[in-house]
Coordinates of C-alpha atoms in Angstrom, one line a residue:
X95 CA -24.3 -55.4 40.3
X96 CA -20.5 -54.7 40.3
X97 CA -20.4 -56.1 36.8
X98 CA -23.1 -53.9 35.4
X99 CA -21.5 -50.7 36.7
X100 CA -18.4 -51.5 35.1
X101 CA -20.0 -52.7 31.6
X102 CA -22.0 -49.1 32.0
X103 CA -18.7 -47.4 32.9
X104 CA -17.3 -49.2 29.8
X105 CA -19.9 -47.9 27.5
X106 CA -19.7 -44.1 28.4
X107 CA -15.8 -44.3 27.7
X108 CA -15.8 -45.3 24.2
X109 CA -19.6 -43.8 23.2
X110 CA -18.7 -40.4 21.3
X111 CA -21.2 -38.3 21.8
X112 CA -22.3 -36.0 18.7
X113 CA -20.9 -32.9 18.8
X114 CA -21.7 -29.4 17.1
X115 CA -17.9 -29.0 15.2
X116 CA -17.8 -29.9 11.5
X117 CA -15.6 -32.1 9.8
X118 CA -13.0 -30.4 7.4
X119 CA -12.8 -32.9 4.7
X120 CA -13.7 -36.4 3.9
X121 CA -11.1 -38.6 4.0
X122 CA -7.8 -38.9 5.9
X123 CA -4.7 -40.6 5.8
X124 CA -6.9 -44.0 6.4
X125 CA -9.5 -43.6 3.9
X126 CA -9.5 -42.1 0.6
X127 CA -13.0 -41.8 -0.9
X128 CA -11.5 -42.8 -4.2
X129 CA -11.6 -46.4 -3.1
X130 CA -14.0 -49.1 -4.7
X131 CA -17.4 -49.1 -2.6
X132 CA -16.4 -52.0 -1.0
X133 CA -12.8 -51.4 0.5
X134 CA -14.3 -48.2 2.2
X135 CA -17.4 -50.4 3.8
X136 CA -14.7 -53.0 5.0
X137 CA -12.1 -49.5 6.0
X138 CA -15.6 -48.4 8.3
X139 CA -16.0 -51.8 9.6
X140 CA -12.5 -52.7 10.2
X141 CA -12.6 -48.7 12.4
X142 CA -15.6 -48.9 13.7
X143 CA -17.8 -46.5 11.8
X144 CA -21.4 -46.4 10.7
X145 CA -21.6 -46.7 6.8
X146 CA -25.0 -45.8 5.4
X147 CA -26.3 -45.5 2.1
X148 CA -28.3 -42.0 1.7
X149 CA -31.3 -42.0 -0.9
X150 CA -33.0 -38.8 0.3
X151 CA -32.4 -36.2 2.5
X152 CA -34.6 -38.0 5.4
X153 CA -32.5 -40.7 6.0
X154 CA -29.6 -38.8 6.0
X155 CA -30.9 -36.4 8.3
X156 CA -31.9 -39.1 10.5
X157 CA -28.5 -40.6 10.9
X158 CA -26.3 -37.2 12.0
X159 CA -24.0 -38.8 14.2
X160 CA -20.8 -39.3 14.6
X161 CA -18.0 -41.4 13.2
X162 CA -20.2 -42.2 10.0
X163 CA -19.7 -42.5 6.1
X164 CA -22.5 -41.0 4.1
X165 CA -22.4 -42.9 0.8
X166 CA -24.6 -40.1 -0.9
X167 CA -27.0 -41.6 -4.3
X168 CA -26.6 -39.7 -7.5
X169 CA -30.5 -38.9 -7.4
X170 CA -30.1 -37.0 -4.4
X171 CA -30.7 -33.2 -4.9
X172 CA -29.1 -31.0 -1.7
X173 CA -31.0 -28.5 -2.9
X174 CA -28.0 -26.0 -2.3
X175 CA -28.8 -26.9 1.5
X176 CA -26.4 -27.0 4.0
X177 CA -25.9 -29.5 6.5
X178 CA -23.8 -29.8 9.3
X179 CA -21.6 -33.0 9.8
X180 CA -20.8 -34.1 13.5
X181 CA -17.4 -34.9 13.9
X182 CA -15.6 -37.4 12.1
X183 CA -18.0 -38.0 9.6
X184 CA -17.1 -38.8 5.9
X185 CA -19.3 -38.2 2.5
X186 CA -18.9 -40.3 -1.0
X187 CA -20.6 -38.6 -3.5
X188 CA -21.7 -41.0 -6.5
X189 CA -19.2 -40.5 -9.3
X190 CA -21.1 -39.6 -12.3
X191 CA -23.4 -37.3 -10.6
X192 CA -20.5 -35.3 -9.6
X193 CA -18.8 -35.6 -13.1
X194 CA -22.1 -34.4 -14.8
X195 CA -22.2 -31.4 -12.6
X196 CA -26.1 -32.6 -11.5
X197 CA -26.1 -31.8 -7.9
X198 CA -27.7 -28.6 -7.2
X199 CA -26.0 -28.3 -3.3
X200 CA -23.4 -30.4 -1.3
X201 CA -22.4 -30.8 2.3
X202 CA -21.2 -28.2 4.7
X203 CA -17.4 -29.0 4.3
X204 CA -16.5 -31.2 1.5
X205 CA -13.1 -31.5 -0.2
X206 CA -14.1 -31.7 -3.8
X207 CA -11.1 -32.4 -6.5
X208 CA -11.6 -30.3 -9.6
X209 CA -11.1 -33.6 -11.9
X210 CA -14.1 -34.8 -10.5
X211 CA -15.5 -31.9 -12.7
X212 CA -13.8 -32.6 -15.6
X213 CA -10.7 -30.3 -14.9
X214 CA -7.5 -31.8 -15.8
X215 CA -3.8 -30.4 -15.8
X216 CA -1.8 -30.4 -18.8
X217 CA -4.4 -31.0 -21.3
X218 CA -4.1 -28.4 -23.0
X219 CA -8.0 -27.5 -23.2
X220 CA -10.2 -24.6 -21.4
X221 CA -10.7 -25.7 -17.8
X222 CA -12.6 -22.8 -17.5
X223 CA -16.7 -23.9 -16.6
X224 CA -15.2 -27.5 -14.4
X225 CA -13.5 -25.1 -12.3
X226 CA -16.0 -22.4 -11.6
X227 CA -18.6 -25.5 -11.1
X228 CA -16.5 -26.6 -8.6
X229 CA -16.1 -23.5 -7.0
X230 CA -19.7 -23.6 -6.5
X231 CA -20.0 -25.7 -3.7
X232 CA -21.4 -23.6 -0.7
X233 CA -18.4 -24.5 1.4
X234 CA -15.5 -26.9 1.7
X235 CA -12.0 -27.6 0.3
X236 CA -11.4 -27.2 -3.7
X237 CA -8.4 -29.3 -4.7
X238 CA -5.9 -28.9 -8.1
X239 CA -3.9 -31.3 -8.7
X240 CA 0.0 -30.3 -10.0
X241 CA 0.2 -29.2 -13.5
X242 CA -1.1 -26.5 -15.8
X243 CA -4.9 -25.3 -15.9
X244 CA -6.1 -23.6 -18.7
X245 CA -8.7 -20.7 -18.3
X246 CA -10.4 -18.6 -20.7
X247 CA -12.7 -16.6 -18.1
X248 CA -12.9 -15.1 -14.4
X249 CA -13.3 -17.8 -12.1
X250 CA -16.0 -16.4 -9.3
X251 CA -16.0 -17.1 -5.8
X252 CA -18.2 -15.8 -3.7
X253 CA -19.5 -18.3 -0.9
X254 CA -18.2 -18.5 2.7
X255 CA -15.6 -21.2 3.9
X256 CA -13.9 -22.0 0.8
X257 CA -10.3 -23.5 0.8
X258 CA -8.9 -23.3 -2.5
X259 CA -5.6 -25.6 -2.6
X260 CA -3.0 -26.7 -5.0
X261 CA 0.1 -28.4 -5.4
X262 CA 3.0 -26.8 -7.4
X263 CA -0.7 -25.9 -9.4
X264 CA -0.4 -23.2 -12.0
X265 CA -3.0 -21.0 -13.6
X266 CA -2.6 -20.1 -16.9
X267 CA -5.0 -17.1 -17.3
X268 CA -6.3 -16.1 -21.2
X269 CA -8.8 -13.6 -20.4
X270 CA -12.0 -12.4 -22.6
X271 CA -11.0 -8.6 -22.0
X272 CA -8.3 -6.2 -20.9
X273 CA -8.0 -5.8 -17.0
X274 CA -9.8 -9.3 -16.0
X275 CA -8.7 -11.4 -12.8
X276 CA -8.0 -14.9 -13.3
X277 CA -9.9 -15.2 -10.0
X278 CA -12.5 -13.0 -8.7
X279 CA -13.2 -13.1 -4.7
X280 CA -16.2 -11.3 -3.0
X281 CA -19.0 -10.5 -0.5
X282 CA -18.2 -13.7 1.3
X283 CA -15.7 -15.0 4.3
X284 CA -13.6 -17.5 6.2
X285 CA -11.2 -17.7 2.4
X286 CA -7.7 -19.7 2.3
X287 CA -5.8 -20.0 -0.8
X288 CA -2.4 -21.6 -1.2
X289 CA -0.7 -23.8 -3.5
X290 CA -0.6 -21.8 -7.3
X291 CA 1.0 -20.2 -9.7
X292 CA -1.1 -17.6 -11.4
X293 CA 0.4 -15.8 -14.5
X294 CA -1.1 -14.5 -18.2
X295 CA -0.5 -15.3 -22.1
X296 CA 0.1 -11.0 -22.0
X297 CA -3.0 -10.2 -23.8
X298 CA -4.0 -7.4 -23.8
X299 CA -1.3 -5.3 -23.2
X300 CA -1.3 -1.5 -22.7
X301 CA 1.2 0.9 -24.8
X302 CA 0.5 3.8 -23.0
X303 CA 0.9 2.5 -19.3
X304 CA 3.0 -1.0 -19.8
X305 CA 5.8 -0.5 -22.1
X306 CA 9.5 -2.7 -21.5
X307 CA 12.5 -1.0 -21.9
X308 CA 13.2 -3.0 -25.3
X309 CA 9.8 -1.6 -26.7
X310 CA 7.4 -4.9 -25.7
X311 CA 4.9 -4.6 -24.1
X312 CA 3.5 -5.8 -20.1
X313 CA 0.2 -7.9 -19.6
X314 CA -2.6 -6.3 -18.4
X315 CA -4.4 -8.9 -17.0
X316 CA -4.9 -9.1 -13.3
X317 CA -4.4 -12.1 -11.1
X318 CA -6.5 -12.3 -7.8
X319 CA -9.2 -9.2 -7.3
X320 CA -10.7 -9.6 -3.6
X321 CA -13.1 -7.6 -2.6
X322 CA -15.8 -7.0 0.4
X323 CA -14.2 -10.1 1.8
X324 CA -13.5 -10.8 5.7
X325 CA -11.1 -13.2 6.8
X326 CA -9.2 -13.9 3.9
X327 CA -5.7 -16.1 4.0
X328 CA -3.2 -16.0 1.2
X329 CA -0.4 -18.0 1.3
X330 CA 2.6 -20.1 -0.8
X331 CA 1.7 -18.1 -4.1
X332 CA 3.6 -17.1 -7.3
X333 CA 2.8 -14.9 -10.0
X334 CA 3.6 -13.5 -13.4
X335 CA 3.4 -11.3 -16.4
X336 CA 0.6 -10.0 -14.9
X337 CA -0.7 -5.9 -14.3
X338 CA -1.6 -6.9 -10.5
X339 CA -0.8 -9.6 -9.0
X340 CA -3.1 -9.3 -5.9
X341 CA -5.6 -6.6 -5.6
X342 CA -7.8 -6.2 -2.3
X343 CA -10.5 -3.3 -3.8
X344 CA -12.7 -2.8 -0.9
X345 CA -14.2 0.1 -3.3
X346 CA -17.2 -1.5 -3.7
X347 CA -17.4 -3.2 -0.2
X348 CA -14.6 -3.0 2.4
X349 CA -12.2 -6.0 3.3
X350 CA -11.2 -6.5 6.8
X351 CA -9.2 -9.1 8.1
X352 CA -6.5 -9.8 5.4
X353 CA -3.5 -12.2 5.7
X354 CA -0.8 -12.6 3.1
X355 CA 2.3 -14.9 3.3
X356 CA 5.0 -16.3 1.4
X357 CA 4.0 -14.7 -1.9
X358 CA 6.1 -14.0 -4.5
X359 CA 6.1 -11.8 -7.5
X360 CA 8.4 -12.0 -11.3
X361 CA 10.1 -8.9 -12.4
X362 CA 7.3 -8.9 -14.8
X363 CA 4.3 -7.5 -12.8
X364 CA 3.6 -4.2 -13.0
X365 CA 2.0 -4.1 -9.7
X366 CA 2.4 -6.8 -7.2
X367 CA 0.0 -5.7 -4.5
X368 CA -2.7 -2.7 -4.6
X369 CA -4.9 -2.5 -1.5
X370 CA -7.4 0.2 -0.3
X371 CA -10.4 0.7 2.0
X372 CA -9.3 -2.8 4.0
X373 CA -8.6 -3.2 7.9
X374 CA -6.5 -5.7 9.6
X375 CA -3.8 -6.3 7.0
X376 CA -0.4 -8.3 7.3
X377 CA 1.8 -9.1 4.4
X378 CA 4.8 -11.4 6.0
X379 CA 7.8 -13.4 4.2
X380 CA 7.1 -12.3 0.6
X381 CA 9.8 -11.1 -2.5
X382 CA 8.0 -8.6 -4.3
X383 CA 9.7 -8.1 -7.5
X384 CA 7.8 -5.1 -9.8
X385 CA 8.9 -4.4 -13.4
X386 CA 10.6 -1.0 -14.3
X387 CA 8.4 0.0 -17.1
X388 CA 8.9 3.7 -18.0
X389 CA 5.6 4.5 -16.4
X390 CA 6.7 5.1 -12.6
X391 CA 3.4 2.8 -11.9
X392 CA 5.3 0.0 -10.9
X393 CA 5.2 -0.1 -6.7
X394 CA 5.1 -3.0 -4.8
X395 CA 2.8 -2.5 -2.4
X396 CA 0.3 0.4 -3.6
X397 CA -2.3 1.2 -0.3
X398 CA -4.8 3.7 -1.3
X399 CA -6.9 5.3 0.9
X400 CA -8.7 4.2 4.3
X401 CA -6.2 1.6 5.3
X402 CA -6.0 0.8 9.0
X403 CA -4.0 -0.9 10.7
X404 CA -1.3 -2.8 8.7
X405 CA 1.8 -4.9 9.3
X406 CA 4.5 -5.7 6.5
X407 CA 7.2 -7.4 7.9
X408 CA 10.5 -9.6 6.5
X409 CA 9.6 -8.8 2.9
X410 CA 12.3 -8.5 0.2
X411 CA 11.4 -5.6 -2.1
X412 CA 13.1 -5.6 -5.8
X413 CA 13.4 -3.5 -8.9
X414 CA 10.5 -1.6 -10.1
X415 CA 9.7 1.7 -11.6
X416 CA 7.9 3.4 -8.6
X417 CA 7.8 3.9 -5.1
X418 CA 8.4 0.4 -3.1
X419 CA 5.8 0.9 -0.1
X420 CA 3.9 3.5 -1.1
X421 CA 0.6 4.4 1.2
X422 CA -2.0 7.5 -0.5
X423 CA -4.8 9.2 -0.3
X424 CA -7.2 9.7 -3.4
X425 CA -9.7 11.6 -1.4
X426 CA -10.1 13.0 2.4
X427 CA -9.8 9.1 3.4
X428 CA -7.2 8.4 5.7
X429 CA -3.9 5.3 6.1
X430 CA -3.5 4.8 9.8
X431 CA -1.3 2.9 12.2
X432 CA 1.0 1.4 9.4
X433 CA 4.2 -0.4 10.5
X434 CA 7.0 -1.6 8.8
X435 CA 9.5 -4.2 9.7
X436 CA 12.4 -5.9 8.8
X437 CA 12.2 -5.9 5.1
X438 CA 15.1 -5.6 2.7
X439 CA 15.2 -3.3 -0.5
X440 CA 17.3 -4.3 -3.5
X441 CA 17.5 -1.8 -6.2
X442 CA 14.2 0.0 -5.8
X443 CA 14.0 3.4 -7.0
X444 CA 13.0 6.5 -5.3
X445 CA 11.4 7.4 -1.9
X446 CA 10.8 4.3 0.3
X447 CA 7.8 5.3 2.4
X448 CA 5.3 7.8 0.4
X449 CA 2.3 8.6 3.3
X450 CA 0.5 11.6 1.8
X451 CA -2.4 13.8 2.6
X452 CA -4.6 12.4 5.5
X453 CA -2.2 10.0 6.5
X454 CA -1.9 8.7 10.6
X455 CA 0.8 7.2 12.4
X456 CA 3.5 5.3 10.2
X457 CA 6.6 3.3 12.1
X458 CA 9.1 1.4 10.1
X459 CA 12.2 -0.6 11.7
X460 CA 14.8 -2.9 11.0
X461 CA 14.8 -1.5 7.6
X462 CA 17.7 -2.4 5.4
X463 CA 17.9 -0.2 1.8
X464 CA 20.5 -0.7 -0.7
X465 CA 19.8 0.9 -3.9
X466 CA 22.1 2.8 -6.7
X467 CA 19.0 4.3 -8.5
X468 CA 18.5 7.9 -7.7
X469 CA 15.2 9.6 -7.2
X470 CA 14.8 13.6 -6.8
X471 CA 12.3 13.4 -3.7
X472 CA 14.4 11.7 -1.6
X473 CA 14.5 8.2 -0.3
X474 CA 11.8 8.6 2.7
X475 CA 9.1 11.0 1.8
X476 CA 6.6 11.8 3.8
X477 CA 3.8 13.8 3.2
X478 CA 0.1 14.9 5.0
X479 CA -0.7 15.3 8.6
X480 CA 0.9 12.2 9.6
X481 CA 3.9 10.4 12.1
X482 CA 6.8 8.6 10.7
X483 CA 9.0 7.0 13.2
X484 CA 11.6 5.0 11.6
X485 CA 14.0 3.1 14.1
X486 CA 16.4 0.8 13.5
X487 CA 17.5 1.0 9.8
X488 CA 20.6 0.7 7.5
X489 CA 20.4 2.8 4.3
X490 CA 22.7 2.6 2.1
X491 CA 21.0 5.3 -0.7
X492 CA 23.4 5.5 -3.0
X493 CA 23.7 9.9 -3.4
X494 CA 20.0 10.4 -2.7
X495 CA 18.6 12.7 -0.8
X496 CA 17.6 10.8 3.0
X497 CA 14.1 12.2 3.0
X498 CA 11.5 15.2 1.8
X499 CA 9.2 15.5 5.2
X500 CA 6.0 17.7 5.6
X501 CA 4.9 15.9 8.4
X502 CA 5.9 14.9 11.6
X503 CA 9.1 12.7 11.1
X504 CA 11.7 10.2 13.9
X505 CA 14.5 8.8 13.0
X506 CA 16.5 6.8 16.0
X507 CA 19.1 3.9 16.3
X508 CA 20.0 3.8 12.4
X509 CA 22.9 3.3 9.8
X510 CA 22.4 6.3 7.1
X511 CA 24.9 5.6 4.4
X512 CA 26.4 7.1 1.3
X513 CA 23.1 10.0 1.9
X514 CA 23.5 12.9 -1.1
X515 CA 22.0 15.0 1.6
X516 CA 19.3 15.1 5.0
X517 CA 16.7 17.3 3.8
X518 CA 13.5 18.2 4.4
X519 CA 10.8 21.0 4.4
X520 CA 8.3 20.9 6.7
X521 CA 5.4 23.6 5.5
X522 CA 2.9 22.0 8.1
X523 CA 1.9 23.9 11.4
X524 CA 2.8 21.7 14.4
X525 CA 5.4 19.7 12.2
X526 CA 8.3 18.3 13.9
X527 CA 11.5 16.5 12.8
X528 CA 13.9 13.9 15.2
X529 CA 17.2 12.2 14.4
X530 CA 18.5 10.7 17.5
X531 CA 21.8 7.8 18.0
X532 CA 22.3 7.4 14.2
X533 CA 25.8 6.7 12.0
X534 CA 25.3 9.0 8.7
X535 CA 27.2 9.4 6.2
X536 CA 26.9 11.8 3.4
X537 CA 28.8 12.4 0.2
X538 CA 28.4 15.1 -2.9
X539 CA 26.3 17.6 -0.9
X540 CA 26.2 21.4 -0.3
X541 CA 24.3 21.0 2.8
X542 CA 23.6 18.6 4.7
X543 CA 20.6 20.0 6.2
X544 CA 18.0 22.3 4.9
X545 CA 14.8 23.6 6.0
X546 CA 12.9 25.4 4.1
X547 CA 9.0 26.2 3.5
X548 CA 6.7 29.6 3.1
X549 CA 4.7 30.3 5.8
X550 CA 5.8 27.4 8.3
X551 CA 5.9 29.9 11.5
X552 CA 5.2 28.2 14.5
X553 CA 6.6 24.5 13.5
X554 CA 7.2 21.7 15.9
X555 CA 10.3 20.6 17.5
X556 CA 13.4 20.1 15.5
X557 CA 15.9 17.9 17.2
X558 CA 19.5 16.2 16.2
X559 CA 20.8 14.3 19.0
X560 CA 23.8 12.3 19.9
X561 CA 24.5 11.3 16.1
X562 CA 27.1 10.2 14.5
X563 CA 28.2 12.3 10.9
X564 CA 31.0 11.5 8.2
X565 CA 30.7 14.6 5.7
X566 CA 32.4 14.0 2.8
X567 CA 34.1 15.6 0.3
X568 CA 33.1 19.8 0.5
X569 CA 30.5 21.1 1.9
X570 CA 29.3 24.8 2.5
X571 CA 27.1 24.2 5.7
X572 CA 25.3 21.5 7.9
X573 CA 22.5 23.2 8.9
X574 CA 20.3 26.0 6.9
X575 CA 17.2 27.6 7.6
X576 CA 15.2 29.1 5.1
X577 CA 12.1 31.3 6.3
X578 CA 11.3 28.8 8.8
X579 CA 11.0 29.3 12.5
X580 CA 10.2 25.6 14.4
X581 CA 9.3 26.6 17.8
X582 CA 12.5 24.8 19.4
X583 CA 15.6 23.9 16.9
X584 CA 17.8 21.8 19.0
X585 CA 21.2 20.4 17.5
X586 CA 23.5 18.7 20.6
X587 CA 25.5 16.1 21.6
X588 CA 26.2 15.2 17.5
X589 CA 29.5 14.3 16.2
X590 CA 30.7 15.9 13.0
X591 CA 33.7 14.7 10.8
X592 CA 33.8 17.0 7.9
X593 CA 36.6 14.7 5.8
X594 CA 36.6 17.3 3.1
X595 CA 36.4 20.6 5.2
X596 CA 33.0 22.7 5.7
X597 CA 32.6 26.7 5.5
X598 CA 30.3 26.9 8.4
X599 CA 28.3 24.8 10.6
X600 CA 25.3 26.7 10.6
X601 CA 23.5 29.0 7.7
X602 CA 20.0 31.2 8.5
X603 CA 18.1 33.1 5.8
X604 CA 15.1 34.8 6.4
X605 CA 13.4 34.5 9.6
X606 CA 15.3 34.7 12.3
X607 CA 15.5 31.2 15.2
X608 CA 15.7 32.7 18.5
X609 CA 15.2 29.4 20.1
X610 CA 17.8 27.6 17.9
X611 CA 20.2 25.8 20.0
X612 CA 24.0 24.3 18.9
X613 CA 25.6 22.9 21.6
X614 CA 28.3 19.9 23.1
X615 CA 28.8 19.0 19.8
X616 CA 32.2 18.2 18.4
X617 CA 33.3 19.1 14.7
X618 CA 36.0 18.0 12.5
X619 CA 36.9 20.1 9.6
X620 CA 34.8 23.0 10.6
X621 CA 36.4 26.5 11.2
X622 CA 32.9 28.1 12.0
X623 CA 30.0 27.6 14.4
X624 CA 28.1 29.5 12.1
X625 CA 27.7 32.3 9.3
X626 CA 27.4 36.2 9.8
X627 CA 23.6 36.1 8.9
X628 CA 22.8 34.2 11.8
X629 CA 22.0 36.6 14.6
X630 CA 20.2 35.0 17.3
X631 CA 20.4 31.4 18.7
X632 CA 22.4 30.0 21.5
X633 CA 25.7 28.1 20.3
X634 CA 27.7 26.3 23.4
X635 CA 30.1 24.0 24.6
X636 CA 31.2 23.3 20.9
X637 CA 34.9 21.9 20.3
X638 CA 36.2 22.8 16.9
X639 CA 38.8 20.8 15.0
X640 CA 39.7 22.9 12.3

C-alpha cells in the first residue's frame, strides 16, 4: 500500500495538467521547426512530448493537450478556425502548403517566417502579396528576416494578436499613389511591432507642401497609418524620407491604448508623429528629427483633437519647420490631461507647447530647450480654455519671446535663459498667469513683461514670486499693463538685476489695477518703482539699487 501511494504521489508531480493559456510560438531555443521530420520526433522523444501527425481537424482536436507537436498535413484546411493550444504545445506546418499560400486558416498563435511565403530580403523583387499573405494569419508572430523588402502596395493588417517582428529589417516602400502607408493597421487589437526600418523611394512628392531648401522635393508617402486599434505597441523603429512617419487616425474609429518606444525619425520626415481622437497614449525614449521645409508643417508630434490622457517623456526633439509638440483642436473636440517630461529640444523653431481652443490640463517638466531659431509667438504658447503648468525646465531661447498665454499658465522651479522678453496676453475671463522660484534671464527687450488684451476685465490671479531676474542691456519697464485688470496682480519677493539700467519698474495704461501689488522685492539698476500713470496699487518694502 505504502508503495502505491508514493507511485500515485509520483504521477500527480510530473502529470501537467492542460491548461487554458496559449502558446506564443512554436519553437524555442530546443526545437526549431525547420529541422528534418525526424530530428524533431527524436527532440519530442528525447523531452518527453507527444508528437502526432494531424490529417483532419478531428484528430487534432482530439489530442489538445499539453506538451505536444502538431505535425499539421498539407491537405488540412483550418478553415480560418481558431484553435486554442494548451501550453507548451508546438505546430509544423507541411512546407509546400505553406509556400503555395493553400491554407485557408492556421492556429491560434503561430510564428510564421515571411520566407515561408516566398518573401526574401535583398532580392531585389516586389515582396509585396508573400507579405500581406502572411499577414493574414488570424493571430500569431510574423517574422522578417535582416535585409531589404521590397513593396509596391499597402500591406493590411487587421486581425487581433499579431506580432510583427524584424531584425535590423527594412521596408522599402514604392507606393501605387500619393499619400499611401507602407503598412495599414485597423479595427483590430492586442498589436506589437518592433524590429524595422520603414522609409520611401520619394514618389510622389508634393511642390506645394514639401519643398527642400535646395528646391527638391520631400516624399509624400506615409509609413505606418493605425487606426480604430486598441492596444497597440510600437517599439525599436526607424524611419525615413517619409510625409508621416507614424500616424494614429482614430477619424474613422478611435484608438485607445497606444504605446510608442525607442522610435526614431531622419531629418527627412515631414511629420514624424500625427495622432488624434486616441486615449491612453505614451511616447518614451524616441529622437524625433522633422525636416525644415518652408511649409511650417513640419512638427514632431502633431495631436489633433480629442486626445486624452498622454505621456511624452525623455524624447530628444530636433530641427523642423514647425511647432515641436504641438496639441490642437480642428473642431469643439477637446486635448486633456497632457504631460510632458524630460525631453530635450535641439534647434526647434518656434513655440514649444501650442494647446489651443478646447484644450484641458497640460503639465510639462524637466524640460530642457536650446534653440537659436526665432519665432514671433513666443517659445510656450498656449492658447484655449486650458492649464499649463510647466515645472522644472531650462530654456535657453535664444532672444524669443518666453510665452504668448490666453489661458491659464504656471511656471515654477525653472532656468529661463537668454528670454527676448516674458510676455503674454491673457484675453480669457478667469485666466491666470504664475512664475514662482525661477532664474531668468532676458536680453534685447523693452519690457520684460506685458499684459495686454481688450475686454479681459475680471482676469484671474497674476502672480511673480521669489524669482530670480538678470535684465540685460536697456530696458524701459518690467511690468506693463495694458487695458487689463486681473483680479489680484501680485509681484513679491523677486530679485531684479537690471545690468543695463531700467526707466521704471512698473508701467499701467488704460484701466486702472487697484489690487496690483509690488512688494519685498529688491532691484538693481532701477531708479523707479513705477511710472506717473500708475495711480493705484500698493508698492512696499522695495530696496532700490540705483
Amino acid at each position: 500500500m505504502r508503495r502505491l501511494v508514493l507511485y500515485l504521489f509520483f504521477l500527480l508531480s510530473v502529470v501537467p495538467v492542460c491548461e487554458a493559456e496559449t502558446t506564443t510560438d512554436y519553437k524555442n531555443e530546443n526545437l526549431s521547426m525547420s529541422l528534418s521530420r525526424r530530428k524533431i520526433k527524436k527532440w519530442a522523444k528525447d523531452n518527453a512530448y507527444n508528437y502526432i501527425v494531424v490529417r483532419d481537424l478531428t484528430s487534432l482536436e482530439a489530442n489538445l493537450k499539453p506538451k505536444t507537436i502538431f505535425d499539421l498535413r498539407a491537405n488540412i484546411d483550418l478553415n480560418n478556425k481558431e484553435i486554442l493550444l494548451p501550453k507548451n504545445c508546438y505546430v509544423r506546418f507541411a512546407r509546400y502548403s505553406v509556400y503555395n499560400g493553400k491554407m485557408s486558416g492556421v492556429l491560434l498563435n503561430p510564428i510564421v517566417e515571411v520566407k515561408s511565403f516566398g518573401a526574401y530580403p535583398n532580392d531585389m523583387i516586389d515582396d509585396y502579396q508573400a507579405i500581406q499573405n502572411a499577414c493574414r494569419i488570424s493571430s500569431g508572430k510574423i517574422v522578417f528576416d535582416s535585409g531589404k523588402y521590397y513593396v509596391s502596395n499597402i500591406l493590411n493588417v487587421n486581425n487581433s494578436n499579431i506580432t510583427i517582428v524584424g531584425d535590423e529589417t527594412e521596408i522599402f516602400i514604392t507606393p501605387r499613389k500619393s499619400q499611401d502607408p507602407g503598412i495599414l493597421i485597423s479595427s483590430c487589437s492586442n498589436i506589437e511591432i518592433s524590429g524595422l526600418s520603414l522609409y520611401s523611394d520619394g514618389r510622389y512628392a508634393s511642390a506645394s507642401k514639401f519643398s527642400r531648401p535646395d528646391g527638391t522635393l520631400w516624399s509624400n508617402v506615409q509609413g505606418i497609418v493605425i487606426s480604430n486599434v486598441n492596444n497597440i505597441n510600437i517599439h525599436n523603429l526607424r524611419f525615413a524620407n517619409l510625409e508621416y512617419a507614424l500616424k494614429i487616425d482614430g477619424r474613422i474609429g478611435s484608438n485607445r491604448d497606444v504605446y510608442i518606444s525607442d522610435i526614431s525619425t531622419s531629418d527627412n520626415v515631414v511629420m514624424p508623429i500625427y495622432i488624434s481622437y486616441t486615449t491612453n497614449a505614451t511616447i518614451r525614449k524616441s529622437h524625433l528629427c522633422a525636416s525644415k521645409s518652408a511649409s511650417g508643417y513640419d512638427h514632431h508630434i502633431y495631436a489633433c483633437s480629442q486626445n486624452e490622457n498622454h505621456l511624452i517623456e525623455d524624447c530628444i526633439f530636433e530641427g523642423g519647420s514647425g511647432i515641436p509638440i504641438h496639441y490642437y483642436n480642428e473642431d469643439t473636440t477637446t486635448n486633456n490631461n497632457i504631460r510632458i517630461n524630460n525631453c530635450k529640444l535641439f534647434d526647434t523653431l518656434g513655440a514649444i507647447i501650442l494647446s489651443s481652443q478646447n484644450a484641458g490640463n497640460m503639465s510639462v517638466s524637466n524640460l530642457e530647450i536650446l534653440t537659436d531659431r526665432e519665432y514671433a509667438n513666443g517659445v510656450i504658447r498656449s492658447e484655449g480654455n486650458n492649464t499649463l503648468i510647466v515645472k522644472d525646465c531650462t530654456i535657453d531661447a535664444k532672444k524669443q519671446y518666453l510665452f504668448s498665454c490666453t489661458s491659464t499658465l504656471t511656471i515654477i522651479d525653472s532656468i529661463l535663459a537668454d528670454i527676448k522678453a516674458l510676455q503674454t496676453a491673457l484675453p480669457k475671463k478667469g485666466s491666470s498667469l504664475r512664475l514662482e522660484n525661477s532664474k531668468i534671464i532676458l536680453r534685447d527687450l523693452k519690457y520684460m513683461v506685458y499684459l495686454s488684451g481688450a475686454n479681459s476685465n475680471n482676469l484671474g490671479n497674476v502672480d511673480f514670486i521669489s524669482n530670480d531676474f538678470t535684465i540685460k542691456p536697456n530696458i524701459d519697464w518690467l511690468f506693463s499693463t495694458r487695458g487689463i485688470s486681473p483680479v489680484n496682480f501680485n509681484v513679491s519677493n523677486n530679485v531684479f538685476r537690471c545690468e543695463g539700467g531700467v526707466k521704471y519698474a512698473v508701467y499701467q495704461a488704460g484701466a486702472s489695477n487697484p489690487n496690483f501689488i509690488f512688494s519685498d522685492n529688491t532691484l538693481y539698476g532701477c531708479p523707479l518703482e513705477k511710472h506717473s500713470s500708475v495711480k493705484d496699487g500698493v508698492f512696499k518694502n522695495n530696496v532700490i539699487h540705483k
